[in-house]
Amino acid sequence: MSAERQVSIALQTDKRAADYIALARLIDTFDFDAVTVYCDAPFQPSYGPLLLMAPHLKRARLGPAAIAPARMHPIDIAAQAALLETLAPGRTYVGLARGAWLEDYGIHEAAHPLQAIREAADVVRYLLGGARGGYTGDVYRLAAHVHAPYPLPEAQPPLLIGSWGRRLCALAGEIADEVKVGGSTNPDLVPVIAGYIAAGEQSANRAPGSVGLVFGAVTVVDEDRAAARLAARHAAALYLPVVAPLDPTVSVEPELVERLRAAANAGDLDGAAVLISDDLLDRFAFSGNAADLIRQAEGLFAAGVSRIEFGTPHGLASERGIRILGDEVLPALRG
């Protein structure tokens, strides 16, 4: 990965086809390093939106952050990744994660989810590398005659693994190119995650710092700082009950987590928003005016993050938020 600090933008997969194309054209007017789409249930799976956007993104890398193998089989991840690579040669990546909210939709993880991630990466690389001879794992198996029957990329796309956990981050340190911590803007967490990754790098005899570290979260930026922060509270309320207990540097009472979860599940975002303090918001979302976002991003870069990812919904109106990010935040971080 480039030593230069990078800035990317991420979209939720909840749009019309025309909206993805319009947003891709807008994003392409700015110098973002990457464009990500999520793969959260029950939203649209990642690759449809990526395939719509790719012809209109001429510079940025693009890929999913991240796909749960429990939701999409690795043979399908590989096939979709290969197709995307034909539209953006040398500019794609593959993202894997355990996933969240899966049980709500009756999706069951493998008995050994970390092994499933390791083997999913193996299967994707087997197919995209044009290998033959089969694959035998504990979770996934390919018969000896199985190979990819479609055009293959010239080189393996980089692998991103999404995680907050010690063991999965260590696995990423062994096999991945990047780790994404989704839903955090907390610089205090950076050395914790970096330590998890370093353990994996060491066990695989990889050089320290081989794996880039990405922090991304809900983003709402607007000249009206108070309105932006209120909108960010509404957006963050949906995922704070999942991610807040994962951060060992933040003390969040279990009762607060349950109240947030109950309010979010009931659709009471106003009720959830009042439960989120300013400090909690600043650790789990990018919010405020351009100066606020620049300050937050600079803090993460100073802590050791290699890429910042500004996530949905970007602004009070998405297009306006993307323009502020591109016109004001991005140049300041580049400078």
Coordinates of C-alpha atoms in Angstrom, one line a residue:
M1 CA 0.0 0.0 0.0
S2 CA 1.1 3.6 -0.6
A3 CA 2.8 5.3 2.3
E4 CA 0.8 8.4 1.4
R5 CA -2.2 8.9 3.6
Q6 CA -5.4 8.2 1.7
V7 CA -9.0 9.4 1.8
S8 CA -11.9 7.4 0.5
I9 CA -15.7 7.6 0.4
A10 CA -18.2 4.9 1.1
L11 CA -21.9 4.5 0.1
Q12 CA -24.7 2.5 1.5
T13 CA -26.3 0.2 -1.1
D14 CA -29.9 1.5 -0.9
K15 CA -30.2 3.4 -4.1
R16 CA -31.7 3.4 -7.6
A17 CA -29.3 2.4 -10.5
A18 CA -29.4 6.0 -11.8
D19 CA -28.4 7.4 -8.4
Y20 CA -25.2 5.2 -8.2
I21 CA -24.2 6.5 -11.6
A22 CA -24.9 10.1 -10.7
L23 CA -23.0 9.8 -7.5
A24 CA -20.0 8.1 -9.2
R25 CA -19.8 11.0 -11.7
L26 CA -19.8 13.5 -8.9
I27 CA -17.2 11.6 -6.8
D28 CA -15.0 11.3 -9.9
T29 CA -14.7 15.1 -10.0
F30 CA -12.6 14.9 -6.8
D31 CA -9.4 13.1 -6.1
F32 CA -10.6 10.4 -3.7
D33 CA -8.3 7.4 -3.4
A34 CA -11.0 4.8 -3.2
V35 CA -14.8 4.3 -3.4
T36 CA -16.3 1.7 -1.2
V37 CA -19.8 0.2 -1.0
Y38 CA -21.1 -1.7 2.0
C39 CA -22.6 -5.2 2.1
D40 CA -24.9 -4.9 5.1
A41 CA -28.1 -7.0 5.3
P42 CA -30.8 -6.3 4.1
F43 CA -29.4 -3.8 1.6
Q44 CA -28.4 -4.6 -2.0
P45 CA -25.3 -6.8 -2.2
S46 CA -22.1 -4.9 -3.1
Y47 CA -21.2 -5.9 -6.6
G48 CA -24.3 -4.6 -8.5
P49 CA -23.7 -1.0 -7.3
L50 CA -20.0 -1.3 -8.0
L51 CA -20.5 -2.5 -11.5
L52 CA -22.8 0.4 -12.2
M53 CA -20.3 2.9 -10.8
A54 CA -17.1 1.5 -12.2
P55 CA -17.4 3.0 -15.7
H56 CA -17.7 6.4 -14.2
L57 CA -14.8 6.3 -11.8
K58 CA -11.6 6.9 -13.7
R59 CA -9.1 7.2 -10.9
A60 CA -10.2 5.7 -7.6
R61 CA -9.8 2.2 -6.4
L62 CA -13.1 0.5 -5.7
G63 CA -14.5 -2.5 -3.8
P64 CA -16.8 -3.8 -1.1
A65 CA -16.2 -3.3 2.6
A66 CA -17.0 -5.9 3.4
I67 CA -18.7 -9.2 2.4
A68 CA -19.6 -11.9 4.9
P69 CA -18.8 -15.3 3.4
A70 CA -21.9 -16.5 5.3
R71 CA -23.9 -14.2 3.0
M72 CA -22.1 -14.8 -0.3
H73 CA -20.1 -17.9 -1.2
P74 CA -16.5 -17.3 -2.0
I75 CA -16.9 -18.7 -5.6
D76 CA -19.5 -15.9 -6.2
I77 CA -17.2 -13.3 -4.6
A78 CA -14.4 -14.3 -6.9
A79 CA -16.6 -14.3 -10.0
Q80 CA -18.1 -10.9 -9.2
A81 CA -14.6 -9.5 -8.4
A82 CA -13.3 -10.7 -11.7
L83 CA -16.1 -9.0 -13.6
L84 CA -15.5 -5.8 -11.7
E85 CA -11.8 -6.0 -12.6
T86 CA -12.7 -5.9 -16.3
L87 CA -14.2 -2.5 -15.8
A88 CA -11.5 -1.1 -13.5
P89 CA -8.3 -3.0 -14.3
G90 CA -5.8 -2.9 -11.4
R91 CA -8.1 -0.6 -9.3
T92 CA -10.3 -3.1 -7.4
Y93 CA -10.0 -4.8 -4.1
V94 CA -11.9 -7.6 -2.3
G95 CA -13.3 -7.0 1.2
L96 CA -14.2 -9.8 3.6
A97 CA -15.7 -9.6 7.1
R98 CA -17.7 -11.7 9.5
G99 CA -20.7 -9.4 9.1
A100 CA -23.3 -7.9 11.5
W101 CA -27.0 -8.4 12.1
L102 CA -26.8 -11.7 10.3
E103 CA -28.9 -13.5 12.9
D104 CA -31.7 -11.0 12.4
Y105 CA -32.1 -12.4 8.8
G106 CA -31.6 -16.1 9.6
I107 CA -28.1 -16.1 8.2
H108 CA -25.8 -18.5 10.1
E109 CA -22.1 -18.2 10.3
A110 CA -19.8 -21.2 9.9
A111 CA -19.0 -23.0 13.2
H112 CA -15.5 -21.6 13.0
P113 CA -15.9 -18.1 11.5
L114 CA -12.3 -17.1 11.4
Q115 CA -11.4 -20.3 9.6
A116 CA -14.2 -19.5 7.2
I117 CA -12.6 -16.0 6.5
R118 CA -9.2 -17.6 6.0
E119 CA -10.5 -20.2 3.6
A120 CA -12.8 -17.7 1.8
A121 CA -9.7 -15.7 1.0
D122 CA -7.9 -18.8 -0.2
V123 CA -10.8 -19.8 -2.5
V124 CA -11.1 -16.3 -4.0
R125 CA -7.3 -16.2 -4.6
Y126 CA -7.4 -19.8 -6.0
L127 CA -10.0 -18.8 -8.6
L128 CA -8.7 -15.4 -9.5
G129 CA -5.2 -16.8 -9.8
G130 CA -6.3 -19.3 -12.4
A131 CA -5.3 -22.3 -10.2
R132 CA -6.4 -25.9 -10.8
G133 CA -6.1 -29.0 -8.7
G134 CA -8.9 -28.3 -6.2
Y135 CA -9.0 -26.9 -2.7
T136 CA -9.7 -28.8 0.6
G137 CA -10.4 -26.8 3.7
D138 CA -12.5 -27.4 6.8
V139 CA -15.2 -25.0 5.6
Y140 CA -14.9 -24.8 1.8
R141 CA -13.9 -27.4 -0.8
L142 CA -13.4 -27.3 -4.5
A143 CA -13.1 -30.4 -6.7
A144 CA -9.9 -31.0 -8.6
H145 CA -11.4 -30.0 -11.9
V146 CA -12.8 -26.7 -10.6
H147 CA -11.3 -23.5 -12.1
A148 CA -12.5 -20.0 -13.0
P149 CA -14.2 -20.1 -16.5
Y150 CA -14.2 -16.3 -16.9
P151 CA -11.6 -13.6 -17.7
L152 CA -9.1 -13.2 -14.9
P153 CA -7.3 -10.1 -13.6
E154 CA -3.7 -9.7 -14.4
A155 CA -2.8 -9.6 -10.7
Q156 CA -4.6 -10.6 -7.5
P157 CA -6.8 -7.7 -6.2
P158 CA -5.7 -6.6 -2.7
L159 CA -7.5 -8.1 0.2
L160 CA -9.2 -6.0 2.9
I161 CA -10.5 -7.6 6.1
G162 CA -13.1 -5.7 8.2
S163 CA -12.7 -6.3 11.9
W164 CA -12.5 -4.9 15.4
G165 CA -11.4 -8.2 17.0
R166 CA -8.0 -9.3 18.1
R167 CA -8.0 -12.7 16.4
L168 CA -9.4 -11.6 13.1
C169 CA -7.1 -8.6 12.9
A170 CA -4.2 -11.0 13.6
L171 CA -5.4 -13.1 10.7
A172 CA -5.5 -10.0 8.6
G173 CA -1.9 -9.3 9.6
E174 CA -1.0 -12.7 8.1
I175 CA -2.9 -12.6 4.8
A176 CA -4.5 -9.2 4.1
D177 CA -3.4 -5.9 2.6
E178 CA -5.7 -3.7 4.7
V179 CA -7.8 -3.8 7.8
K180 CA -10.9 -1.7 8.0
V181 CA -12.4 -0.7 11.4
G182 CA -15.9 0.2 10.4
G183 CA -17.8 2.6 12.7
S184 CA -15.0 4.3 14.6
T185 CA -13.4 7.7 14.6
N186 CA -11.5 7.1 17.8
P187 CA -7.7 7.7 17.7
D188 CA -7.3 5.9 21.0
L189 CA -8.3 2.7 19.3
V190 CA -5.7 2.9 16.6
P191 CA -2.7 1.5 18.5
V192 CA -4.9 -1.3 19.9
I193 CA -5.9 -2.5 16.4
A194 CA -2.3 -1.9 15.1
G195 CA -1.1 -4.2 17.9
Y196 CA -3.5 -6.9 16.9
I197 CA -2.4 -6.7 13.3
A198 CA 1.3 -6.6 14.2
A199 CA 1.0 -9.9 16.0
G200 CA -0.3 -11.5 12.7
E201 CA 2.4 -9.8 10.6
Q202 CA 5.1 -11.2 13.0
S203 CA 3.7 -14.7 13.0
A204 CA 3.7 -14.7 9.1
N205 CA 7.2 -13.2 8.9
R206 CA 5.8 -10.1 7.2
A207 CA 7.4 -6.7 7.6
P208 CA 5.9 -4.5 10.3
G209 CA 3.4 -2.1 8.6
S210 CA 2.7 -4.4 5.7
V211 CA -1.0 -4.1 6.4
G212 CA -2.7 -0.7 5.9
L213 CA -5.2 0.5 8.6
V214 CA -8.5 2.1 7.5
F215 CA -10.9 3.8 9.9
G216 CA -14.3 4.7 8.5
A217 CA -17.7 5.8 9.9
V218 CA -21.0 7.6 9.4
T219 CA -20.2 11.1 8.1
V220 CA -22.4 14.2 8.1
V221 CA -20.8 17.5 7.2
D222 CA -22.6 20.8 6.6
E223 CA -22.1 24.5 7.2
D224 CA -24.9 24.1 9.8
R225 CA -22.8 22.3 12.4
A226 CA -25.6 21.6 14.8
A227 CA -27.9 20.2 12.2
A228 CA -25.0 18.0 10.9
R229 CA -24.3 16.6 14.4
L230 CA -28.0 15.9 15.0
A231 CA -28.2 14.0 11.7
A232 CA -25.1 12.0 12.6
R233 CA -26.6 11.0 15.9
H234 CA -29.6 9.7 14.0
A235 CA -27.4 7.7 11.6
A236 CA -25.0 6.4 14.3
A237 CA -27.8 5.2 16.5
L238 CA -28.3 2.3 14.2
Y239 CA -24.9 0.8 14.6
L240 CA -23.6 2.1 17.9
P241 CA -25.2 -0.8 19.8
V242 CA -23.1 -3.1 17.7
V243 CA -19.7 -1.3 17.7
A244 CA -19.6 0.6 21.0
P245 CA -19.1 -2.5 23.1
L246 CA -16.3 -3.6 20.8
D247 CA -14.0 -0.6 21.7
P248 CA -11.9 -1.4 24.7
T249 CA -10.9 2.2 25.1
V250 CA -14.4 3.5 25.6
S251 CA -16.5 2.8 28.6
V252 CA -20.2 2.5 27.6
E253 CA -22.7 1.2 30.2
P254 CA -24.6 -1.9 29.1
E255 CA -27.8 -0.2 30.0
L256 CA -27.1 2.6 27.6
V257 CA -26.3 0.1 24.8
E258 CA -29.6 -1.7 25.4
R259 CA -31.6 1.6 25.4
L260 CA -29.9 2.6 22.2
R261 CA -30.7 -0.8 20.6
A262 CA -34.3 -0.7 21.7
A263 CA -34.8 2.8 20.4
A264 CA -33.2 2.1 17.1
N265 CA -35.1 -1.2 16.6
A266 CA -38.3 0.7 17.3
G267 CA -37.4 3.4 14.7
D268 CA -37.2 6.1 17.5
L269 CA -34.1 7.8 16.2
D270 CA -35.0 11.0 18.1
G271 CA -35.1 9.0 21.3
A272 CA -31.8 7.3 20.4
A273 CA -30.1 10.6 19.5
V274 CA -30.6 12.2 22.9
L275 CA -28.7 9.3 24.5
I276 CA -25.6 9.9 22.5
S277 CA -23.2 12.4 24.2
D278 CA -20.9 14.7 22.3
D279 CA -17.9 12.6 23.3
L280 CA -19.5 9.3 22.2
L281 CA -20.5 10.9 18.9
D282 CA -16.9 12.1 18.3
R283 CA -15.6 8.6 18.8
F284 CA -18.0 6.9 16.4
A285 CA -18.9 9.3 13.7
F286 CA -17.5 12.1 11.6
S287 CA -19.8 15.1 12.1
G288 CA -20.0 18.8 12.1
N289 CA -18.6 21.4 9.7
A290 CA -15.5 20.9 7.4
A291 CA -13.2 22.1 10.2
D292 CA -14.6 19.4 12.6
L293 CA -14.0 16.6 10.0
I294 CA -10.5 17.9 9.2
R295 CA -9.6 17.9 12.9
Q296 CA -11.0 14.3 13.4
A297 CA -9.2 13.0 10.4
E298 CA -5.9 14.6 11.3
G299 CA -6.2 13.0 14.7
L300 CA -6.6 9.6 13.1
F301 CA -3.7 10.1 10.7
A302 CA -1.5 11.2 13.6
A303 CA -2.4 8.0 15.5
G304 CA -1.3 5.8 12.6
V305 CA -4.2 5.3 10.3
S306 CA -3.3 5.0 6.6
R307 CA -6.7 5.6 5.1
I308 CA -9.8 7.6 6.3
E309 CA -13.1 6.5 4.8
F310 CA -16.0 9.0 5.0
G311 CA -19.2 7.0 5.1
T312 CA -22.9 7.4 4.3
P313 CA -24.9 9.7 4.4
H314 CA -22.1 12.4 3.9
G315 CA -24.3 15.4 4.5
L316 CA -27.8 16.6 5.2
A317 CA -28.1 15.9 1.4
S318 CA -25.6 13.4 0.1
E319 CA -24.6 15.4 -2.9
R320 CA -23.9 18.5 -0.8
G321 CA -21.9 16.5 1.7
I322 CA -19.8 15.0 -1.0
R323 CA -19.1 18.4 -2.5
I324 CA -18.0 19.8 0.9
L325 CA -15.8 16.7 1.4
G326 CA -14.2 17.1 -2.0
D327 CA -13.9 20.9 -2.1
E328 CA -12.9 21.6 1.5
V329 CA -12.0 18.5 3.6
L330 CA -10.0 16.6 1.0
P331 CA -7.7 19.5 -0.1
A332 CA -6.9 20.3 3.6
L333 CA -5.9 16.7 4.3
R334 CA -3.8 16.5 1.1
G335 CA -2.1 19.8 2.1

